[in-house]
Each structure stands twice: as C-alpha cells, then as structure tokens.
Short mmCIF file of C-alpha atoms in Angstrom, two decimals:
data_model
loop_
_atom_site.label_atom_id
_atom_site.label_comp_id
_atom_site.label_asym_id
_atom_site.label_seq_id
_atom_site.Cartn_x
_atom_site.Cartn_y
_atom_site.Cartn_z
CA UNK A 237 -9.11 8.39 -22.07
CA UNK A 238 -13.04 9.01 -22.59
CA UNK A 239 -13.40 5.16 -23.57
CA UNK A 240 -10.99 3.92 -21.57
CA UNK A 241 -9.45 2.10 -24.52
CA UNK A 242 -7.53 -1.00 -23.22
CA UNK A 243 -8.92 -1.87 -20.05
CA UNK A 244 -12.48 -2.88 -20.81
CA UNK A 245 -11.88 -6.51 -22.06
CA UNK A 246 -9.94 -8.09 -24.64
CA UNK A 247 -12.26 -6.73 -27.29
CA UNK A 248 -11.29 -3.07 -26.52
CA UNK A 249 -8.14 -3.83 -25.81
CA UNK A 250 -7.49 -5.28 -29.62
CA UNK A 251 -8.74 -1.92 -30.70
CA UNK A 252 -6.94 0.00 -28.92
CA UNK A 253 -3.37 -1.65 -30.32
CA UNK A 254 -5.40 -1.05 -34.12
CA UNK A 255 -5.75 2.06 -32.85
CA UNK A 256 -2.10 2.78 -31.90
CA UNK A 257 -0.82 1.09 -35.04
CA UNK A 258 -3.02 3.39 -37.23
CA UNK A 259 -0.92 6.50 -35.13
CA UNK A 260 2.19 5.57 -35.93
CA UNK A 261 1.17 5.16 -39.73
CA UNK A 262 -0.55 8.40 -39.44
CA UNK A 263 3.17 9.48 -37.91
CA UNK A 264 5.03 8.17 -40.37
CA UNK A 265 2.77 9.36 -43.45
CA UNK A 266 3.11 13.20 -41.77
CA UNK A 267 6.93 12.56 -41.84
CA UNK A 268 6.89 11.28 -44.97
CA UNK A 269 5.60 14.66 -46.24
CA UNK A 270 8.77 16.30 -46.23
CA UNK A 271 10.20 14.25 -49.08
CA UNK A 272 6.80 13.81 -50.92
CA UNK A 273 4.51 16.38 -52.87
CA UNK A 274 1.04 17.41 -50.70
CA UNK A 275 -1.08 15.76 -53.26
CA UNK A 276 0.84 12.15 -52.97
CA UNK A 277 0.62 12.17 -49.04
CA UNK A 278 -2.91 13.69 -48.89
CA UNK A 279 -5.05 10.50 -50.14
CA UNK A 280 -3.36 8.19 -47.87
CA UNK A 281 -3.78 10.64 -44.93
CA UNK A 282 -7.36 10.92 -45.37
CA UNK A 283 -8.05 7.57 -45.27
CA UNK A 284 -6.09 6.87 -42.83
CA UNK A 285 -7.65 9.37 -40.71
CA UNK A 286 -11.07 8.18 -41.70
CA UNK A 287 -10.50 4.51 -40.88
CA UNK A 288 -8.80 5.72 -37.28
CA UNK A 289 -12.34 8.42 -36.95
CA UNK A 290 -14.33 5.08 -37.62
CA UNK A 291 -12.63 3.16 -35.37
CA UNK A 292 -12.79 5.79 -32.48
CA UNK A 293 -16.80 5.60 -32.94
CA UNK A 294 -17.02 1.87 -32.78
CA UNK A 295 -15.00 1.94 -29.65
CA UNK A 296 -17.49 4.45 -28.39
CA UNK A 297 -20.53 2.69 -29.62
CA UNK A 298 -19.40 -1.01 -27.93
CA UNK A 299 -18.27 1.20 -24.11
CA UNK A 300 -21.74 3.26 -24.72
CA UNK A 301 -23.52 0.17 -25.27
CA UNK A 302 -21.73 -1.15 -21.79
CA UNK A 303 -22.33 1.32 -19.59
CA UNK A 304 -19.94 4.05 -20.04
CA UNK A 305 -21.34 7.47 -19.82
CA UNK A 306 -18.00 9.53 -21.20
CA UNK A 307 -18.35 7.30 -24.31
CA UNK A 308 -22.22 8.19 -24.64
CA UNK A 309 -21.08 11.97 -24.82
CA UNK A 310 -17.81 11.38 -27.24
CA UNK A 311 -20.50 9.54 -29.35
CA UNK A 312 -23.07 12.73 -29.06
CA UNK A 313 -19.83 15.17 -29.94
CA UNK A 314 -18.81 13.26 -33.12
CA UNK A 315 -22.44 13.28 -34.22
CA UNK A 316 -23.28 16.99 -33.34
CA UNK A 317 -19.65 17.56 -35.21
CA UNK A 318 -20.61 15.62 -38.41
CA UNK A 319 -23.65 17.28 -38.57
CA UNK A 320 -22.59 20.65 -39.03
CA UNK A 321 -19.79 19.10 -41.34
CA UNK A 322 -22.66 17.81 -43.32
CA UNK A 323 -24.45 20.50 -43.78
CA UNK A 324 -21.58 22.95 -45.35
CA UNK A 325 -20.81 20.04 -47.36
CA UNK A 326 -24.37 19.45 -48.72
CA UNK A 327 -24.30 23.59 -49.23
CA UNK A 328 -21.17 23.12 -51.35
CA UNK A 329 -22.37 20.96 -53.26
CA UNK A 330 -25.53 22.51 -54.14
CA UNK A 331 -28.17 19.86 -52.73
CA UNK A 332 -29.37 22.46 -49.79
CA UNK A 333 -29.49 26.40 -49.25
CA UNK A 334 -26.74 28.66 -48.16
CA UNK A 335 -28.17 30.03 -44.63
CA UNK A 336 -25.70 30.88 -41.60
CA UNK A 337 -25.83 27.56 -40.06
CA UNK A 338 -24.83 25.90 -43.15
CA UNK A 339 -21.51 28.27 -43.56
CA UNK A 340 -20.85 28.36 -40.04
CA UNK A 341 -22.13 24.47 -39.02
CA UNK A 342 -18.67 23.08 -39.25
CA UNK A 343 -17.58 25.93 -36.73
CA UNK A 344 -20.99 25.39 -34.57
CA UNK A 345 -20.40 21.17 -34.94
CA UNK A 346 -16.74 21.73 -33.71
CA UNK A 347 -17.36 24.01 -30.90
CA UNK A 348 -20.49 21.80 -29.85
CA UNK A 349 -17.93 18.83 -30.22
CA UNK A 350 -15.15 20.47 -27.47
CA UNK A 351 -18.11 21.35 -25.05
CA UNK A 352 -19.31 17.82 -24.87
CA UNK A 353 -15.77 16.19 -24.69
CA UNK A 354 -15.27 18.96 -21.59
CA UNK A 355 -18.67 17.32 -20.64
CA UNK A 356 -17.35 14.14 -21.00
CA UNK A 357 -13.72 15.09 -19.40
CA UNK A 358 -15.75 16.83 -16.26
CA UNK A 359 -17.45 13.26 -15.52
CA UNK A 360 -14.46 11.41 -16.20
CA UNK A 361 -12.87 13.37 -13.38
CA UNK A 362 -16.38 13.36 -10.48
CA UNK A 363 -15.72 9.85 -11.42
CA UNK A 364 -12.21 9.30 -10.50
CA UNK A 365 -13.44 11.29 -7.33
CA UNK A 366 -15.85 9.52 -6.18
CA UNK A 367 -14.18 6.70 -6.71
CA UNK A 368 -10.73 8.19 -4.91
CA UNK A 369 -12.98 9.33 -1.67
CA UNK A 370 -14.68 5.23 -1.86
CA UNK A 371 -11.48 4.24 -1.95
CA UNK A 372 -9.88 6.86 1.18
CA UNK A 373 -13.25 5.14 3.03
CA UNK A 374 -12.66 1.94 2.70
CA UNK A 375 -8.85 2.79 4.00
CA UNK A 376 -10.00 4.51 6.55
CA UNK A 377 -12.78 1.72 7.73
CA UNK A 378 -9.22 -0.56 7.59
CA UNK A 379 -7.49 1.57 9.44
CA UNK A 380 -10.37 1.44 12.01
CA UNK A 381 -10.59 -2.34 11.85
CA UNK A 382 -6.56 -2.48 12.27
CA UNK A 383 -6.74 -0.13 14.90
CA UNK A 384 -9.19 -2.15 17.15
CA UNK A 385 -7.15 -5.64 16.41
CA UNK A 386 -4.23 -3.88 17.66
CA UNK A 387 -5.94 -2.18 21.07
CA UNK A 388 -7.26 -5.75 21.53
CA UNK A 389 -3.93 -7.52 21.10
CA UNK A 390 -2.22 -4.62 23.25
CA UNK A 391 -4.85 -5.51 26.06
CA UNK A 392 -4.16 -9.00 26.13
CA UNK A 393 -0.62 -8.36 26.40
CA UNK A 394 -0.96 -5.79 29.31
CA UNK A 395 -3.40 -8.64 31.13
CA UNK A 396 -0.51 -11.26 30.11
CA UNK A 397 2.37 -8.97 31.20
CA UNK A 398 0.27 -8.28 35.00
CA UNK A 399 -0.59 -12.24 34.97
CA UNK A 400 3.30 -13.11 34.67
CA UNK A 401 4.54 -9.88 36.65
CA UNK A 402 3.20 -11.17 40.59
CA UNK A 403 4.84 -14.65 40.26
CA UNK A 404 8.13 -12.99 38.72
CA UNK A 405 8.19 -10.70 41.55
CA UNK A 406 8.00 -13.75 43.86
CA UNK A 407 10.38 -15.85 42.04
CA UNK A 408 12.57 -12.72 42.24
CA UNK A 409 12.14 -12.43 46.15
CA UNK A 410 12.73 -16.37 46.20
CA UNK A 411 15.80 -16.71 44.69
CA UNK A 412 17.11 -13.43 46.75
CA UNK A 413 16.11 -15.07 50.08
CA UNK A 414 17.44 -19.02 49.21
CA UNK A 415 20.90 -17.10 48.01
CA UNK A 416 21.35 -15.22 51.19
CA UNK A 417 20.71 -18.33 53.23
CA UNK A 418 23.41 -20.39 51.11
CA UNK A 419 25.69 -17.71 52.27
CA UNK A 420 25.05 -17.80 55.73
CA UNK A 421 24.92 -21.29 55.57
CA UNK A 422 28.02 -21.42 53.26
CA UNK A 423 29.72 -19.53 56.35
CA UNK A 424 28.29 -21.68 58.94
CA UNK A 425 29.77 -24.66 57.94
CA UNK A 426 32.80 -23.58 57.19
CA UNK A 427 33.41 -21.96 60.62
CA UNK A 428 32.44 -25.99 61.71
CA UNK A 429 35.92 -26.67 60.31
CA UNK A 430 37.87 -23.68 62.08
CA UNK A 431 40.90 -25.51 64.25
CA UNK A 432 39.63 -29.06 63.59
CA UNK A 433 42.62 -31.05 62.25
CA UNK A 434 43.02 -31.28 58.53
CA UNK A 435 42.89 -35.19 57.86
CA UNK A 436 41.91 -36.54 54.59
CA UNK A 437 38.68 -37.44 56.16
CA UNK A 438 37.95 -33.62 56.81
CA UNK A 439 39.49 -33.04 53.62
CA UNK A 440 36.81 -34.56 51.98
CA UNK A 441 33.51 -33.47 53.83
CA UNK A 442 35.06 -29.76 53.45
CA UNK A 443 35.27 -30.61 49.41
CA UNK A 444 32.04 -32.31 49.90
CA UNK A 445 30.35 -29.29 50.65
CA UNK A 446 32.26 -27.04 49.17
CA UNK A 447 31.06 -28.55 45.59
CA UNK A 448 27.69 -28.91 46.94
CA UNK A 449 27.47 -25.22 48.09
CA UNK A 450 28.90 -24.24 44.36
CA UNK A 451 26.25 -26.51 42.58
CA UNK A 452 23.68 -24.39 44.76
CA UNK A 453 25.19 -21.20 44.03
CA UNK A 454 25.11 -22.38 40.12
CA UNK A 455 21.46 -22.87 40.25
CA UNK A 456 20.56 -19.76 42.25
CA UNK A 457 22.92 -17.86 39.82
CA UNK A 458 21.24 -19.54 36.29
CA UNK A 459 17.49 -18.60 38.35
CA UNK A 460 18.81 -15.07 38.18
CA UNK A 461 19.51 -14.83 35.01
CA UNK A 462 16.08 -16.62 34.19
CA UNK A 463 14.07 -14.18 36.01
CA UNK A 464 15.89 -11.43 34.74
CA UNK A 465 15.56 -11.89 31.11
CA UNK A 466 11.71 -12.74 31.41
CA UNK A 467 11.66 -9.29 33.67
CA UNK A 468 13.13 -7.31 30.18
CA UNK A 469 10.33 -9.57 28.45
CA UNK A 470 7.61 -7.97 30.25
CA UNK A 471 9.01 -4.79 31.07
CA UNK A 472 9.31 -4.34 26.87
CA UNK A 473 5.36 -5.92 26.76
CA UNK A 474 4.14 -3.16 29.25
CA UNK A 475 6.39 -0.60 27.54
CA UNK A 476 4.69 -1.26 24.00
CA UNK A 477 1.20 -1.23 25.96
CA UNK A 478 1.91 1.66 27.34
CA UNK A 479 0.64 0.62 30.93
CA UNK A 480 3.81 2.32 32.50
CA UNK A 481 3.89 5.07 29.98
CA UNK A 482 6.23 5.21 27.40
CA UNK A 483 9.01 2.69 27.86
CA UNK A 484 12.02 3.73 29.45
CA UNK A 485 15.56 2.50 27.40
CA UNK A 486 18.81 3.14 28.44
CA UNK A 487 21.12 5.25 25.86
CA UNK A 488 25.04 6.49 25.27
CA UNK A 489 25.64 10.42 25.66
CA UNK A 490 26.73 10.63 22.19
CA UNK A 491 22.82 9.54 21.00
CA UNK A 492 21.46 11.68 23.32
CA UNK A 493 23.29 14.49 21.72
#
C-alpha cells in the first residue's frame, strides 16, 4: 500500500507478482515447518525473507525516485531500522563499543521504523482526501453544469408548450364550432325531405348527403382525437416544466390507498 505496488507501470507491476510469489514461498516454507526440524527451514526462510526485504526497497527506491512521497518515508524507515540493526550487530561482534544505543538500536531502529510508516500511512490517507474532496468538486461542478442544461432544456419546452398551446386552443374551438354546424345543418336538410315523396331520385340525394354528412362527421371526429392527444402532449411538457405546478394525473382508489 505505501508504494502502491501494481499500479505504477508495468515495471512495478512485475514486482509486485515477484513479490507475491516470494509470499506464498515464504507461506509454504512456514507450513513446511511443522514436518521439518527449525534448523532445516531456517536458512531458506532467511533468504527468502532477505531477497523479499530487498525487493521491497527497490520498489521503494524506483516510486521514490518517481515522485511518491509514502515511498520516500518507507525508504527512510528501513534505513533508520537497519541502522540500529547494525549497530547491535557490529557490538556483537566486537568491531564497536557496547553503549545503550548499541543494545537498544534494534528496539530504537524498529520503533523509529513504525513512526515513519504511520508517517507514511497518515499521507497516504490526506492524500486519498484530497483527492476524494477533488473528486466530490468536480461532481458537484457536473452536477451544476447538468443542472443548467436541464433548466435550459425545461425553458425551451415551457416556450414550445405556450407556442403550440394558443393555436391548439383555436383548433380546439374550430373543430367544436364546424361540428355543431354539421349538426344543425345535418338537421336542416333532413327536415328538407319531411313529407316529400320517397322516389328513387330522393332516395339518392337523401343517401347523397347522408354519406357526405358522415364523411364530415369522420373528419371532425379524427380532428378531435388529433387535438386531443397533442393537448396530453403539452399538458405532460408543462407538467415536467412545472409551469402549472406539479402535474396533475389521474389515479384508481386502490393506489391512492
């Protein structure tokens, strides 16, 4: 997590698998110490976990040497830890005095070691902060930006939905008016043919009209049905405008309970 192993290229990201095969070795060996003596196991172990320590650092060295501030620090920790390794080692051995740091650097090394990786850890997370509250701005500027496409769509709507609204209203009044006059005119001619003789002649101007009076009606009827289906149109564009309000729906008792 402080090098972010696998993301940072191909390079890192062939590591990072090295990395996860030396693991499951590392797995396997501490498994395999059940059925094995301690000093078998231990010499494998050790290098093991020396090539996997080495690899960790060169990791950290290539993400330091890119930019990445966490991996400066786990680089700093490792160092600060080896030297206080170091230095009971060298005291062991003879080639430097015995003074408290050198019996207690491995403990100082270590504890310097966790303080840095919290370090490191802390600015790992302001990262993912800052980086979280860029990203909830640039949502929130696209929220804006959606937000003022929509309030200009929903305009030209409302100006579409007046625009077609006075001629429907018209059209409405039109067809009204040119049906009522059919009727009267429907009944007009046929009291014309009230105690005239029904000859074939008569007959056939009373069909006559009687299929052009239907035609007429069949028109006026299909205008309706026009006018009233562009009506719901615009009726549902100033309902989602909100000209009117809130839009008005018509719904059974049983969904209104």
């Amino acid at each position: 997590e402080y090098l972010s192993m696998g993301t940072n290229g191909s390079g890192n990201l062939r590591a990072y698998r090295y990395l996860r095969l030396l693991s499951n070795v590392l797995l396997f060996m501490a498994f395999a110490t059940l059925f094995v003596s301690y000093a078998t196991a231990i010499r494998p172990i050790l290098v093991l976990e020396l090539l996997t320590t080495i690899l960790c650092v060169t990791i950290g060295v290539l993400n330091w040497r890119a930019g990445s501030r966490e991996a400066m620090l786990y680089i700093v920790s490792w160092l600060v830890f080896w030297v206080g390794a170091l230095a009971i080692i060298s005291s062991k051995l003879g080639f430097v005095a015995t003074t408290a740091f050198t019996e207690n650097g491995l403990a100082l090394g270590t504890g310097l070691q966790v303080a840095l990786l919290s370090f490191a850890l802390a600015d790992q997370l302001k990262a993912m902060e800052h980086a979280k509250t860029k990203a909830e701005r640039k949502a929130g500027e696209l929220q804006q930006n959606l937000n003022a496409e929509l309030e200009s769509k929903l305009y030209l709507f409302s100006s579409v939905a007046h625009e077609l609204n006075n001629p429907l209203n018209y059209i409405s009044l039109g067809s009204d008016g040119l049906k009522s006059s059919a009727q009267n005119l429907t009944k007009q001619v046929e009291s014309i043919f009230v105690g005239v003789e029904s000859t074939p002649e008569v007959q056939r101007v009373s069909e006559a009209f009687s299929a052009e009076f239907g035609a007429h009606d069949k028109s006026l009827q299909n205008l309706q049905i026009g006018v009233r289906k562009v009506a719901v149109v615009i009726g549902e564009m100033r309902g989602l405008t909100g000209v009117d309000g809130d839009s008005w729906y018509p719904i059974t008792l049983a969904e209104s309970l």
